Amino acid sequence: MDKNHILYIQVVDRRIVIHTDDEAYIGSLTQQLEILLKNYGFERADSNKFVQMSRILLKDKKMRRVYFDAERTKFCPVTRPNMKKFFW
């Protein structure tokens, strides 16, 4: 879905409705959020975390973490099902 076609986004009963020029897409909030964030360079790291890929500075495959600073104080864990996206 091209972000430029979105008119507005509505949340109804824990579901998200994305209204575009031509139709409305209904789905779970997390599913639709993942689709929208892909347009901005984010990938899902686990069930409730999305990482902006361009901000990753270091990776630790053994610990399954991506780091955003050289000191390794800011990080995000990555679950096994999502490892391919981060550790290629």
Short mmCIF file of N, CA and C in Angstrom, two decimals:
data_model
loop_
_atom_site.label_atom_id
_atom_site.label_comp_id
_atom_site.label_asym_id
_atom_site.label_seq_id
_atom_site.Cartn_x
_atom_site.Cartn_y
_atom_site.Cartn_z
N MET A 1 0.85 -1.18 0.00
CA MET A 1 0.00 0.00 0.00
C MET A 1 0.89 1.24 0.00
N ASP A 2 0.67 2.10 -0.93
CA ASP A 2 1.44 3.34 -1.02
C ASP A 2 0.89 4.33 0.01
N LYS A 3 1.78 4.86 0.82
CA LYS A 3 1.35 5.78 1.88
C LYS A 3 0.66 7.02 1.33
N ASN A 4 0.95 7.38 0.10
CA ASN A 4 0.34 8.57 -0.49
C ASN A 4 -1.13 8.37 -0.85
N HIS A 5 -1.60 7.13 -0.83
CA HIS A 5 -3.01 6.85 -1.14
C HIS A 5 -3.88 6.82 0.11
N ILE A 6 -3.27 6.89 1.27
CA ILE A 6 -4.04 6.83 2.52
C ILE A 6 -4.70 8.18 2.79
N LEU A 7 -6.01 8.14 3.01
CA LEU A 7 -6.74 9.35 3.36
C LEU A 7 -6.74 9.55 4.87
N TYR A 8 -7.14 8.50 5.59
CA TYR A 8 -7.10 8.55 7.06
C TYR A 8 -7.13 7.14 7.62
N ILE A 9 -6.78 7.04 8.89
CA ILE A 9 -6.73 5.75 9.58
C ILE A 9 -7.66 5.82 10.78
N GLN A 10 -8.44 4.78 10.95
CA GLN A 10 -9.43 4.73 12.02
C GLN A 10 -9.21 3.45 12.84
N VAL A 11 -9.37 3.54 14.16
CA VAL A 11 -9.29 2.37 15.02
C VAL A 11 -10.68 2.09 15.55
N VAL A 12 -11.16 0.85 15.32
CA VAL A 12 -12.49 0.44 15.75
C VAL A 12 -12.39 -0.93 16.40
N ASP A 13 -12.75 -1.03 17.67
CA ASP A 13 -12.75 -2.32 18.38
C ASP A 13 -11.44 -3.09 18.19
N ARG A 14 -10.34 -2.45 18.46
CA ARG A 14 -9.00 -3.07 18.37
C ARG A 14 -8.62 -3.50 16.96
N ARG A 15 -9.31 -3.00 15.98
CA ARG A 15 -8.98 -3.26 14.58
C ARG A 15 -8.68 -1.90 13.95
N ILE A 16 -7.89 -1.96 12.92
CA ILE A 16 -7.55 -0.71 12.23
C ILE A 16 -8.20 -0.73 10.85
N VAL A 17 -8.70 0.42 10.46
CA VAL A 17 -9.30 0.58 9.14
C VAL A 17 -8.52 1.69 8.44
N ILE A 18 -7.90 1.33 7.32
CA ILE A 18 -7.13 2.31 6.56
C ILE A 18 -7.97 2.68 5.34
N HIS A 19 -8.37 3.93 5.29
CA HIS A 19 -9.21 4.43 4.20
C HIS A 19 -8.31 5.05 3.13
N THR A 20 -8.48 4.57 1.89
CA THR A 20 -7.71 5.10 0.77
C THR A 20 -8.66 5.75 -0.23
N ASP A 21 -8.11 6.17 -1.34
CA ASP A 21 -8.93 6.79 -2.38
C ASP A 21 -10.05 5.88 -2.86
N ASP A 22 -9.76 4.56 -2.92
CA ASP A 22 -10.69 3.62 -3.54
C ASP A 22 -11.40 2.67 -2.59
N GLU A 23 -10.77 2.34 -1.46
CA GLU A 23 -11.37 1.34 -0.58
C GLU A 23 -10.87 1.48 0.85
N ALA A 24 -11.35 0.57 1.70
CA ALA A 24 -10.93 0.54 3.10
C ALA A 24 -10.34 -0.83 3.40
N TYR A 25 -9.17 -0.85 4.04
CA TYR A 25 -8.50 -2.09 4.43
C TYR A 25 -8.68 -2.28 5.92
N ILE A 26 -9.18 -3.44 6.30
CA ILE A 26 -9.42 -3.74 7.71
C ILE A 26 -8.48 -4.87 8.13
N GLY A 27 -7.88 -4.71 9.28
CA GLY A 27 -6.99 -5.75 9.79
C GLY A 27 -6.64 -5.50 11.23
N SER A 28 -5.80 -6.37 11.76
CA SER A 28 -5.36 -6.16 13.13
C SER A 28 -4.45 -4.94 13.15
N LEU A 29 -4.42 -4.28 14.27
CA LEU A 29 -3.61 -3.08 14.41
C LEU A 29 -2.14 -3.38 14.13
N THR A 30 -1.64 -4.48 14.66
CA THR A 30 -0.24 -4.83 14.47
C THR A 30 0.06 -5.15 13.02
N GLN A 31 -0.81 -5.90 12.37
CA GLN A 31 -0.62 -6.25 10.95
C GLN A 31 -0.54 -5.00 10.08
N GLN A 32 -1.49 -4.13 10.25
CA GLN A 32 -1.54 -2.93 9.42
C GLN A 32 -0.40 -1.97 9.75
N LEU A 33 -0.04 -1.90 11.02
CA LEU A 33 1.08 -1.06 11.41
C LEU A 33 2.36 -1.54 10.73
N GLU A 34 2.54 -2.85 10.68
CA GLU A 34 3.72 -3.42 10.03
C GLU A 34 3.76 -3.03 8.55
N ILE A 35 2.64 -3.09 7.89
CA ILE A 35 2.56 -2.73 6.47
C ILE A 35 2.91 -1.25 6.28
N LEU A 36 2.35 -0.40 7.12
CA LEU A 36 2.63 1.03 7.02
C LEU A 36 4.08 1.36 7.31
N LEU A 37 4.63 0.75 8.36
CA LEU A 37 6.00 1.06 8.76
C LEU A 37 7.04 0.58 7.76
N LYS A 38 6.73 -0.45 6.98
CA LYS A 38 7.67 -0.92 5.95
C LYS A 38 8.00 0.21 4.98
N ASN A 39 7.04 1.07 4.71
CA ASN A 39 7.27 2.21 3.81
C ASN A 39 8.28 3.19 4.38
N TYR A 40 8.54 3.12 5.67
CA TYR A 40 9.47 4.03 6.32
C TYR A 40 10.74 3.33 6.76
N GLY A 41 10.98 2.11 6.28
CA GLY A 41 12.22 1.41 6.58
C GLY A 41 12.25 0.64 7.88
N PHE A 42 11.09 0.33 8.43
CA PHE A 42 11.01 -0.44 9.67
C PHE A 42 10.77 -1.91 9.36
N GLU A 43 11.27 -2.78 10.22
CA GLU A 43 11.00 -4.21 10.15
C GLU A 43 10.60 -4.70 11.54
N ARG A 44 9.78 -5.73 11.56
CA ARG A 44 9.34 -6.31 12.83
C ARG A 44 10.48 -7.11 13.45
N ALA A 45 10.76 -6.84 14.73
CA ALA A 45 11.79 -7.57 15.47
C ALA A 45 11.17 -8.68 16.32
N ASP A 46 9.99 -8.40 16.86
CA ASP A 46 9.23 -9.41 17.60
C ASP A 46 7.76 -9.03 17.55
N SER A 47 6.95 -9.62 18.38
CA SER A 47 5.50 -9.42 18.27
C SER A 47 5.06 -7.99 18.53
N ASN A 48 5.87 -7.20 19.24
CA ASN A 48 5.42 -5.84 19.54
C ASN A 48 6.50 -4.78 19.34
N LYS A 49 7.57 -5.11 18.61
CA LYS A 49 8.64 -4.14 18.37
C LYS A 49 8.96 -4.06 16.89
N PHE A 50 9.12 -2.83 16.41
CA PHE A 50 9.52 -2.57 15.03
C PHE A 50 10.79 -1.74 15.07
N VAL A 51 11.76 -2.08 14.23
CA VAL A 51 13.06 -1.43 14.24
C VAL A 51 13.26 -0.65 12.95
N GLN A 52 13.75 0.58 13.08
CA GLN A 52 14.12 1.35 11.90
C GLN A 52 15.50 0.85 11.46
N MET A 53 15.53 0.15 10.34
CA MET A 53 16.72 -0.56 9.90
C MET A 53 17.93 0.36 9.68
N SER A 54 17.69 1.56 9.23
CA SER A 54 18.80 2.48 8.95
C SER A 54 19.50 2.97 10.22
N ARG A 55 18.89 2.76 11.37
CA ARG A 55 19.47 3.23 12.64
C ARG A 55 20.31 2.17 13.34
N ILE A 56 20.36 0.95 12.80
CA ILE A 56 21.14 -0.12 13.42
C ILE A 56 22.62 0.16 13.21
N LEU A 57 23.37 0.16 14.31
CA LEU A 57 24.81 0.39 14.25
C LEU A 57 25.60 -0.91 14.38
N LEU A 58 25.16 -1.79 15.28
CA LEU A 58 25.85 -3.05 15.53
C LEU A 58 24.84 -4.18 15.61
N LYS A 59 25.30 -5.40 15.33
CA LYS A 59 24.43 -6.58 15.43
C LYS A 59 25.16 -7.67 16.20
N ASP A 60 24.42 -8.41 17.01
CA ASP A 60 24.97 -9.55 17.73
C ASP A 60 24.04 -10.73 17.47
N LYS A 61 24.44 -11.57 16.53
CA LYS A 61 23.59 -12.70 16.12
C LYS A 61 23.43 -13.70 17.26
N LYS A 62 24.49 -13.95 18.01
CA LYS A 62 24.44 -14.92 19.10
C LYS A 62 23.43 -14.50 20.18
N MET A 63 23.44 -13.21 20.52
CA MET A 63 22.52 -12.68 21.53
C MET A 63 21.16 -12.31 20.92
N ARG A 64 21.09 -12.32 19.58
CA ARG A 64 19.88 -11.92 18.84
C ARG A 64 19.45 -10.51 19.22
N ARG A 65 20.41 -9.59 19.09
CA ARG A 65 20.14 -8.18 19.40
C ARG A 65 20.71 -7.29 18.30
N VAL A 66 20.02 -6.17 18.08
CA VAL A 66 20.57 -5.11 17.24
C VAL A 66 20.77 -3.89 18.14
N TYR A 67 21.86 -3.18 17.90
CA TYR A 67 22.23 -2.05 18.76
C TYR A 67 22.19 -0.75 17.96
N PHE A 68 21.84 0.31 18.67
CA PHE A 68 21.72 1.62 18.05
C PHE A 68 22.82 2.58 18.48
N ASP A 69 23.73 2.12 19.34
CA ASP A 69 24.86 2.94 19.79
C ASP A 69 26.09 2.06 19.98
N ALA A 70 27.27 2.68 19.91
CA ALA A 70 28.53 1.94 20.03
C ALA A 70 28.73 1.35 21.42
N GLU A 71 28.14 1.96 22.43
CA GLU A 71 28.27 1.48 23.81
C GLU A 71 27.39 0.27 24.10
N ARG A 72 26.53 -0.06 23.18
CA ARG A 72 25.59 -1.18 23.32
C ARG A 72 24.62 -1.00 24.49
N THR A 73 24.21 0.23 24.72
CA THR A 73 23.24 0.49 25.79
C THR A 73 21.81 0.55 25.25
N LYS A 74 21.68 0.91 23.98
CA LYS A 74 20.35 0.97 23.36
C LYS A 74 20.26 -0.16 22.35
N PHE A 75 19.34 -1.08 22.62
CA PHE A 75 19.24 -2.25 21.75
C PHE A 75 17.80 -2.72 21.66
N CYS A 76 17.58 -3.61 20.72
CA CYS A 76 16.29 -4.26 20.56
C CYS A 76 16.53 -5.74 20.34
N PRO A 77 15.85 -6.60 21.10
CA PRO A 77 15.97 -8.04 20.87
C PRO A 77 15.22 -8.44 19.60
N VAL A 78 15.70 -9.51 18.98
CA VAL A 78 15.08 -10.02 17.75
C VAL A 78 14.71 -11.48 17.99
N THR A 79 13.47 -11.85 17.70
CA THR A 79 13.04 -13.23 17.89
C THR A 79 13.54 -14.10 16.74
N ARG A 80 13.61 -15.40 16.99
CA ARG A 80 14.11 -16.34 15.98
C ARG A 80 13.38 -16.23 14.63
N PRO A 81 12.05 -16.16 14.62
CA PRO A 81 11.37 -16.08 13.31
C PRO A 81 11.73 -14.84 12.49
N ASN A 82 12.24 -13.80 13.14
CA ASN A 82 12.56 -12.56 12.44
C ASN A 82 14.05 -12.37 12.17
N MET A 83 14.86 -13.33 12.52
CA MET A 83 16.31 -13.18 12.40
C MET A 83 16.80 -12.93 10.98
N LYS A 84 16.18 -13.56 9.99
CA LYS A 84 16.64 -13.40 8.61
C LYS A 84 16.61 -11.95 8.15
N LYS A 85 15.67 -11.18 8.66
CA LYS A 85 15.56 -9.78 8.27
C LYS A 85 16.73 -8.95 8.80
N PHE A 86 17.31 -9.38 9.91
CA PHE A 86 18.33 -8.58 10.59
C PHE A 86 19.75 -9.12 10.44
N PHE A 87 19.89 -10.43 10.31
CA PHE A 87 21.22 -11.05 10.27
C PHE A 87 21.40 -11.78 8.95
N TRP A 88 21.56 -11.04 7.88
CA TRP A 88 21.69 -11.62 6.55
C TRP A 88 23.12 -11.89 6.22
#
